[in-house]
CSV table of C-alpha atoms and ligand atoms in Angstrom, one decimal:
chain,number,residue,atom,x,y,z
A,1,MET,CA,0.0,0.0,0.0
A,2,THR,CA,1.3,3.5,-0.8
A,3,PRO,CA,1.3,5.8,2.2
A,4,ALA,CA,-1.2,8.6,2.3
A,5,PRO,CA,0.3,11.9,0.9
A,6,PRO,CA,1.4,14.2,3.7
A,7,ALA,CA,-0.9,17.0,4.7
A,8,PHE,CA,0.0,20.2,2.9
A,9,LEU,CA,0.7,22.0,6.2
A,10,ARG,CA,1.1,20.3,9.5
A,11,PHE,CA,1.9,21.6,13.0
A,12,GLU,CA,3.4,18.9,15.3
A,13,THR,CA,3.3,19.6,19.1
A,14,LEU,CA,4.3,23.2,18.3
A,15,SER,CA,5.2,25.5,21.2
A,16,LYS,CA,6.7,29.0,21.5
A,17,THR,CA,7.7,30.5,24.7
A,18,TYR,CA,9.0,34.1,25.2
A,19,ASP,CA,10.7,34.2,28.7
A,20,ASP,CA,7.7,33.3,30.8
A,21,VAL,CA,5.0,33.9,28.2
A,22,HIS,CA,3.6,30.7,26.5
A,23,ALA,CA,2.5,32.3,23.2
A,24,VAL,CA,1.8,29.0,21.5
A,25,ARG,CA,1.2,25.8,23.5
A,26,ASP,CA,1.4,22.3,22.1
A,27,VAL,CA,-0.5,22.9,18.8
A,28,SER,CA,-0.9,19.8,16.6
A,29,LEU,CA,-3.1,20.0,13.5
A,30,ALA,CA,-3.1,19.4,9.7
A,31,ILE,CA,-4.3,21.8,7.0
A,32,GLU,CA,-5.1,20.2,3.6
A,33,SER,CA,-4.3,21.7,0.2
A,34,GLY,CA,-7.1,24.1,-0.9
A,35,GLU,CA,-8.4,24.9,2.6
A,36,PHE,CA,-9.2,28.5,3.5
A,37,VAL,CA,-8.5,28.6,7.3
A,38,ALA,CA,-9.3,31.5,9.5
A,39,LEU,CA,-7.3,31.7,12.8
A,40,VAL,CA,-9.5,33.7,15.2
A,41,GLY,CA,-9.0,34.8,18.8
A,42,ALA,CA,-8.6,37.7,21.2
A,43,SER,CA,-5.5,39.9,21.1
A,44,GLY,CA,-2.5,38.1,22.6
A,45,SER,CA,-4.0,34.6,22.1
A,46,GLY,CA,-1.0,33.6,19.9
A,47,LYS,CA,-2.4,33.9,16.4
A,48,SER,CA,0.5,35.9,14.9
A,49,THR,CA,3.1,33.7,16.6
A,50,LEU,CA,1.6,30.6,15.2
A,51,LEU,CA,1.4,32.0,11.7
A,52,LYS,CA,5.0,33.3,11.9
A,53,CYS,CA,6.3,29.8,12.8
A,54,ILE,CA,5.2,28.8,9.2
A,55,ASN,CA,7.5,31.2,7.4
A,56,ARG,CA,10.2,31.3,10.0
A,57,LEU,CA,9.7,34.8,11.2
A,58,VAL,CA,9.5,33.0,14.6
A,59,GLU,CA,11.4,29.9,15.5
A,60,PRO,CA,9.5,27.4,17.7
A,61,THR,CA,10.7,26.5,21.2
A,62,PHE,CA,9.4,22.9,20.7
A,63,GLY,CA,7.8,20.9,17.9
A,64,ARG,CA,7.9,21.6,14.2
A,65,VAL,CA,6.0,22.8,11.1
A,66,LEU,CA,5.9,20.6,8.0
A,67,LEU,CA,5.1,22.1,4.6
A,68,ASP,CA,4.4,19.4,2.0
A,69,GLY,CA,6.0,16.9,4.4
A,70,GLU,CA,9.2,18.9,4.9
A,71,ASP,CA,10.3,20.7,8.0
A,72,VAL,CA,10.3,24.4,7.2
A,73,LEU,CA,13.5,24.8,9.2
A,74,ALA,CA,15.4,22.7,6.7
A,75,GLY,CA,17.2,24.9,4.2
A,76,PRO,CA,17.7,28.7,4.0
A,77,ALA,CA,14.9,31.0,5.3
A,78,PRO,CA,14.7,33.1,2.1
A,79,LEU,CA,14.0,30.1,0.0
A,80,ILE,CA,11.1,28.9,2.2
A,81,ARG,CA,9.8,32.5,2.3
A,82,ARG,CA,9.9,32.7,-1.4
A,83,ARG,CA,7.5,29.7,-1.5
A,84,ILE,CA,5.1,31.3,1.0
A,85,GLY,CA,3.0,34.4,0.3
A,86,TYR,CA,2.7,36.6,3.3
A,87,VAL,CA,0.5,39.6,3.9
A,88,PHE,CA,1.7,41.6,6.9
A,89,GLN,CA,-0.3,42.9,9.7
A,90,GLY,CA,-0.9,46.6,9.1
A,91,ILE,CA,0.4,47.3,5.6
A,92,GLY,CA,4.2,46.8,5.6
A,93,LEU,CA,5.1,48.4,2.2
A,94,PHE,CA,8.4,50.1,2.1
A,95,PRO,CA,7.6,53.8,1.7
A,96,HIS,CA,10.7,54.8,-0.4
A,97,MET,CA,10.1,52.0,-2.9
A,98,SER,CA,7.6,52.1,-5.8
A,99,VAL,CA,4.7,49.7,-6.0
A,100,ALA,CA,6.6,47.6,-8.5
A,101,GLN,CA,9.7,47.5,-6.3
A,102,ASN,CA,7.6,46.5,-3.3
A,103,ILE,CA,5.9,43.7,-5.3
A,104,ALA,CA,9.3,42.4,-6.6
A,105,LEU,CA,10.9,42.4,-3.2
A,106,THR,CA,10.6,38.7,-2.1
A,107,PRO,CA,11.7,37.2,-5.4
A,108,ARG,CA,14.6,39.6,-5.5
A,109,LEU,CA,15.9,38.3,-2.1
A,110,VAL,CA,16.6,35.0,-3.9
A,111,GLY,CA,18.1,36.7,-7.0
A,112,GLU,CA,15.0,36.6,-9.2
A,113,SER,CA,13.6,39.6,-11.0
A,114,LEU,CA,10.0,40.2,-12.2
A,115,THR,CA,9.2,41.5,-15.6
A,116,ASP,CA,7.0,44.6,-16.1
A,117,ALA,CA,4.4,42.3,-17.7
A,118,ARG,CA,4.4,40.1,-14.6
A,119,ILE,CA,4.0,43.1,-12.3
A,120,ALA,CA,1.1,44.3,-14.4
A,121,GLU,CA,-0.5,40.9,-14.2
A,122,LEU,CA,-0.2,40.8,-10.4
A,123,LEU,CA,-1.7,44.3,-10.2
A,124,GLU,CA,-4.6,43.1,-12.3
A,125,LEU,CA,-5.2,40.2,-10.0
A,126,VAL,CA,-5.9,42.6,-7.2
A,127,GLU,CA,-7.9,44.9,-9.5
A,128,LEU,CA,-5.4,47.7,-9.6
A,129,HIS,CA,-4.5,49.6,-12.8
A,130,PRO,CA,-1.0,48.5,-14.1
A,131,ALA,CA,-0.1,52.3,-14.3
A,132,MET,CA,0.1,52.2,-10.5
A,133,ALA,CA,3.3,50.3,-10.7
A,134,SER,CA,5.4,53.5,-10.6
A,135,ARG,CA,3.6,55.1,-7.7
A,136,LEU,CA,4.9,55.3,-4.1
A,137,PRO,CA,2.8,53.8,-1.3
A,138,ALA,CA,2.0,57.3,0.0
A,139,GLU,CA,0.2,58.0,-3.3
A,140,LEU,CA,-2.3,55.2,-2.8
A,141,SER,CA,-5.4,54.9,-0.6
A,142,GLY,CA,-5.3,52.4,2.4
A,143,GLY,CA,-7.3,49.9,0.4
A,144,GLN,CA,-5.0,50.2,-2.7
A,145,ARG,CA,-2.0,49.8,-0.5
A,146,GLN,CA,-3.3,46.6,1.0
A,147,ARG,CA,-4.1,45.3,-2.5
A,148,VAL,CA,-0.4,45.9,-3.3
A,149,GLY,CA,0.3,43.9,-0.2
A,150,VAL,CA,-1.7,41.0,-1.5
A,151,ALA,CA,0.0,41.3,-5.0
A,152,ARG,CA,3.3,41.2,-3.3
A,153,ALA,CA,2.3,38.0,-1.5
A,154,LEU,CA,1.3,36.4,-4.8
A,155,ALA,CA,4.5,37.4,-6.6
A,156,GLY,CA,6.4,34.2,-5.8
A,157,ASP,CA,3.7,31.9,-7.4
A,158,SER,CA,3.3,30.3,-4.1
A,159,HIS,CA,0.4,28.1,-3.3
A,160,LEU,CA,0.3,29.0,0.4
A,161,LEU,CA,-1.0,32.4,1.3
A,162,LEU,CA,-0.6,33.6,4.9
A,163,MET,CA,-2.3,36.8,6.0
A,164,ASP,CA,-2.0,38.5,9.4
A,165,GLU,CA,-5.0,40.8,10.1
A,166,PRO,CA,-4.9,41.8,6.4
A,167,PHE,CA,-7.9,44.1,6.4
A,168,GLY,CA,-7.7,45.4,10.0
A,169,ALA,CA,-6.7,49.0,9.0
A,170,LEU,CA,-9.4,49.4,6.3
A,171,ASP,CA,-12.9,50.9,6.4
A,172,PRO,CA,-15.7,48.3,6.4
A,173,ILE,CA,-16.7,48.7,2.7
A,174,THR,CA,-13.1,48.4,1.4
A,175,ARG,CA,-12.6,45.6,3.8
A,176,GLY,CA,-15.5,43.6,2.5
A,177,GLN,CA,-14.5,44.2,-1.2
A,178,LEU,CA,-10.9,43.1,-0.6
A,179,GLY,CA,-12.0,40.1,1.4
A,180,GLN,CA,-14.2,38.9,-1.5
A,181,ARG,CA,-11.3,39.5,-3.9
A,182,VAL,CA,-9.0,37.4,-1.8
A,183,ARG,CA,-11.7,34.7,-1.6
A,184,GLY,CA,-11.9,34.8,-5.4
A,185,LEU,CA,-8.1,34.6,-5.8
A,186,HIS,CA,-8.0,31.7,-3.3
A,187,ARG,CA,-10.3,29.8,-5.7
A,188,GLU,CA,-8.9,30.9,-9.0
A,189,LEU,CA,-5.3,30.3,-8.1
A,190,GLY,CA,-5.9,27.1,-6.2
A,191,LEU,CA,-4.3,28.5,-3.0
A,192,THR,CA,-4.2,27.2,0.5
A,193,THR,CA,-4.9,30.2,2.7
A,194,VAL,CA,-4.4,30.9,6.4
A,195,MET,CA,-5.9,34.2,7.6
A,196,VAL,CA,-5.4,35.6,11.1
A,197,THR,CA,-8.2,37.9,12.2
A,198,HIS,CA,-9.8,38.9,15.5
A,199,ASP,CA,-13.1,39.4,13.6
A,200,MET,CA,-15.3,36.4,13.8
A,201,ALA,CA,-17.8,37.8,11.2
A,202,GLU,CA,-14.9,38.1,8.7
A,203,ALA,CA,-13.8,34.5,9.5
A,204,LEU,CA,-17.3,33.1,9.1
A,205,LEU,CA,-17.8,34.9,5.8
A,206,LEU,CA,-14.5,34.0,4.1
A,207,ALA,CA,-13.1,30.8,5.5
A,208,SER,CA,-14.1,27.1,5.0
A,209,ARG,CA,-12.6,26.2,8.4
A,210,VAL,CA,-12.3,28.3,11.6
A,211,LEU,CA,-9.6,27.7,14.2
A,212,VAL,CA,-10.2,29.5,17.5
A,213,MET,CA,-7.1,30.3,19.7
A,214,ASP,CA,-7.2,31.1,23.4
A,215,GLY,CA,-4.1,31.3,25.6
A,216,GLY,CA,-1.8,29.8,22.9
A,217,GLN,CA,-4.0,26.8,22.3
A,218,ILE,CA,-6.5,25.8,19.6
A,219,VAL,CA,-9.8,25.5,21.5
A,220,ALA,CA,-12.1,25.0,18.5
A,221,ASP,CA,-11.7,23.7,15.0
A,222,GLU,CA,-15.1,24.0,13.2
A,223,THR,CA,-16.7,24.9,9.9
A,224,PRO,CA,-18.5,28.2,9.8
A,225,SER,CA,-21.9,26.5,9.7
A,226,ALA,CA,-21.0,24.4,12.8
A,227,LEU,CA,-20.0,27.5,14.7
A,228,LEU,CA,-23.3,29.2,13.6
A,229,ALA,CA,-25.1,26.1,14.8
A,230,GLY,CA,-23.6,26.6,18.3
A,231,LYS,CA,-20.7,24.2,18.2
A,232,GLY,CA,-17.1,24.9,19.3
A,233,GLY,CA,-17.4,25.6,23.0
A,234,LEU,CA,-17.5,28.7,25.1
A,235,VAL,CA,-14.7,30.8,23.7
A,236,ALA,CA,-15.8,30.2,20.1
A,237,GLN,CA,-19.4,31.0,20.9
A,238,ALA,CA,-18.5,34.2,22.8
A,239,LEU,CA,-16.8,35.3,19.5
A,240,VAL,CA,-19.7,34.3,17.4
A,241,GLU,CA,-22.0,36.2,19.7
A,242,VAL,CA,-20.3,39.6,18.8
A,243,PRO,CA,-21.6,39.9,15.2
A,244,ARG,CA,-24.9,38.3,16.2
A,245,GLU,CA,-25.5,40.9,18.9
A,246,GLN,CA,-24.7,43.6,16.4
A,247,ALA,CA,-27.2,42.1,13.9
A,248,ARG,CA,-29.9,42.0,16.6
A,249,GLN,CA,-29.3,45.7,17.6
A,250,LEU,CA,-29.5,46.7,13.9
A,251,ALA,CA,-32.7,44.7,13.4
A,252,GLY,CA,-34.1,46.4,16.5
A,253,MET,CA,-33.4,49.8,15.1
A,254,GLY,CA,-35.5,49.2,12.0
A,255,GLU,CA,-38.6,48.2,14.0
B,301,ADP,P1,-2.0,37.7,18.7
B,301,ADP,O1,-1.5,37.7,17.3
B,301,ADP,O2,-3.1,36.6,18.9
B,301,ADP,O3,-2.5,39.0,19.2
B,301,ADP,P2,0.7,37.1,19.5
B,301,ADP,O4,1.1,35.9,18.8
B,301,ADP,O5,1.2,38.4,18.9
B,301,ADP,O6,-0.9,37.2,19.7
B,301,ADP,O7,1.2,37.1,21.0
B,301,ADP,C1,1.0,36.0,21.9
B,301,ADP,C2,1.7,36.4,23.2
B,301,ADP,O8,3.1,36.4,23.0
B,301,ADP,C3,1.3,37.7,23.8
B,301,ADP,O9,1.3,37.6,25.2
B,301,ADP,C4,2.5,38.6,23.4
B,301,ADP,O10,2.7,39.6,24.3
B,301,ADP,C5,3.7,37.6,23.4
B,301,ADP,N1,4.7,37.9,22.4
B,301,ADP,C6,4.5,38.0,21.1
B,301,ADP,N2,5.7,38.3,20.4
B,301,ADP,C7,6.6,38.5,21.4
B,301,ADP,C8,8.0,38.8,21.4
B,301,ADP,N3,8.7,39.0,20.3
B,301,ADP,N4,8.6,38.9,22.6
B,301,ADP,C9,7.9,38.7,23.8
B,301,ADP,N5,6.6,38.4,23.9
B,301,ADP,C10,6.0,38.3,22.7
B,302,MG,MG1,-1.3,39.4,16.0
């Protein structure tokens, strides 16, 4: 019998401790190719730390992360980062570099350059005009900047897209539009996506699977419909209650 193929992404007994803070505690789970996973939890619950263990911005204290069956710590960090798209918390564009230079940055770190045609194609994927390539980040709106952030994450043709609170700084309408665009790209490009957010409504609307973190641990692992049906336990349900309560208040205002 041939062994089952390895999960696309796997955390094995992963822990990260900073001095006396247990940021991530003994996390084991598998993410299959094509999943859109939201990692939700209160501020300080360990979401960013867990995400950064995937692309080696954080080195685990114990355990490991496997990508396509390989330990991400094997080999040089720039090579693994080249294979993983990453959208930073906040915006994280370099202000003195043009849009094109920002997009080309990660491939450049491993000695590859992007053609103007490829930059234009990446801008079109995020619904920006190719003429924006020569602009500086300060010459864009917040939503346009974060679209550039997504284009940059896609520049390496990677199949794994990691996003840390990608829409946190945006107004609600821009946020909704960009969320839908990312959801579309996930499907069209056949990505596996892990998105950190503190917003349960965003997680329920975009993801196919929701992981809830609390105190460094995964305390719920459910589909959006299971969460909406009341599953996942107390911490998860407290997060689901936030948008529900807002919806009730809005409904009440219309009466
Ligand atoms: P989240 O993204 O869910 O807000 P983080 O992963 O950023 O949570 O942080 C989890 C915990 O680890 C918090 O208590 C935070 O203060 C701590 N922490 C994160 N990064 C560092 C660091 N570089 N040094 C020390 N403590 C850190
Ligand atoms: Mg964070």
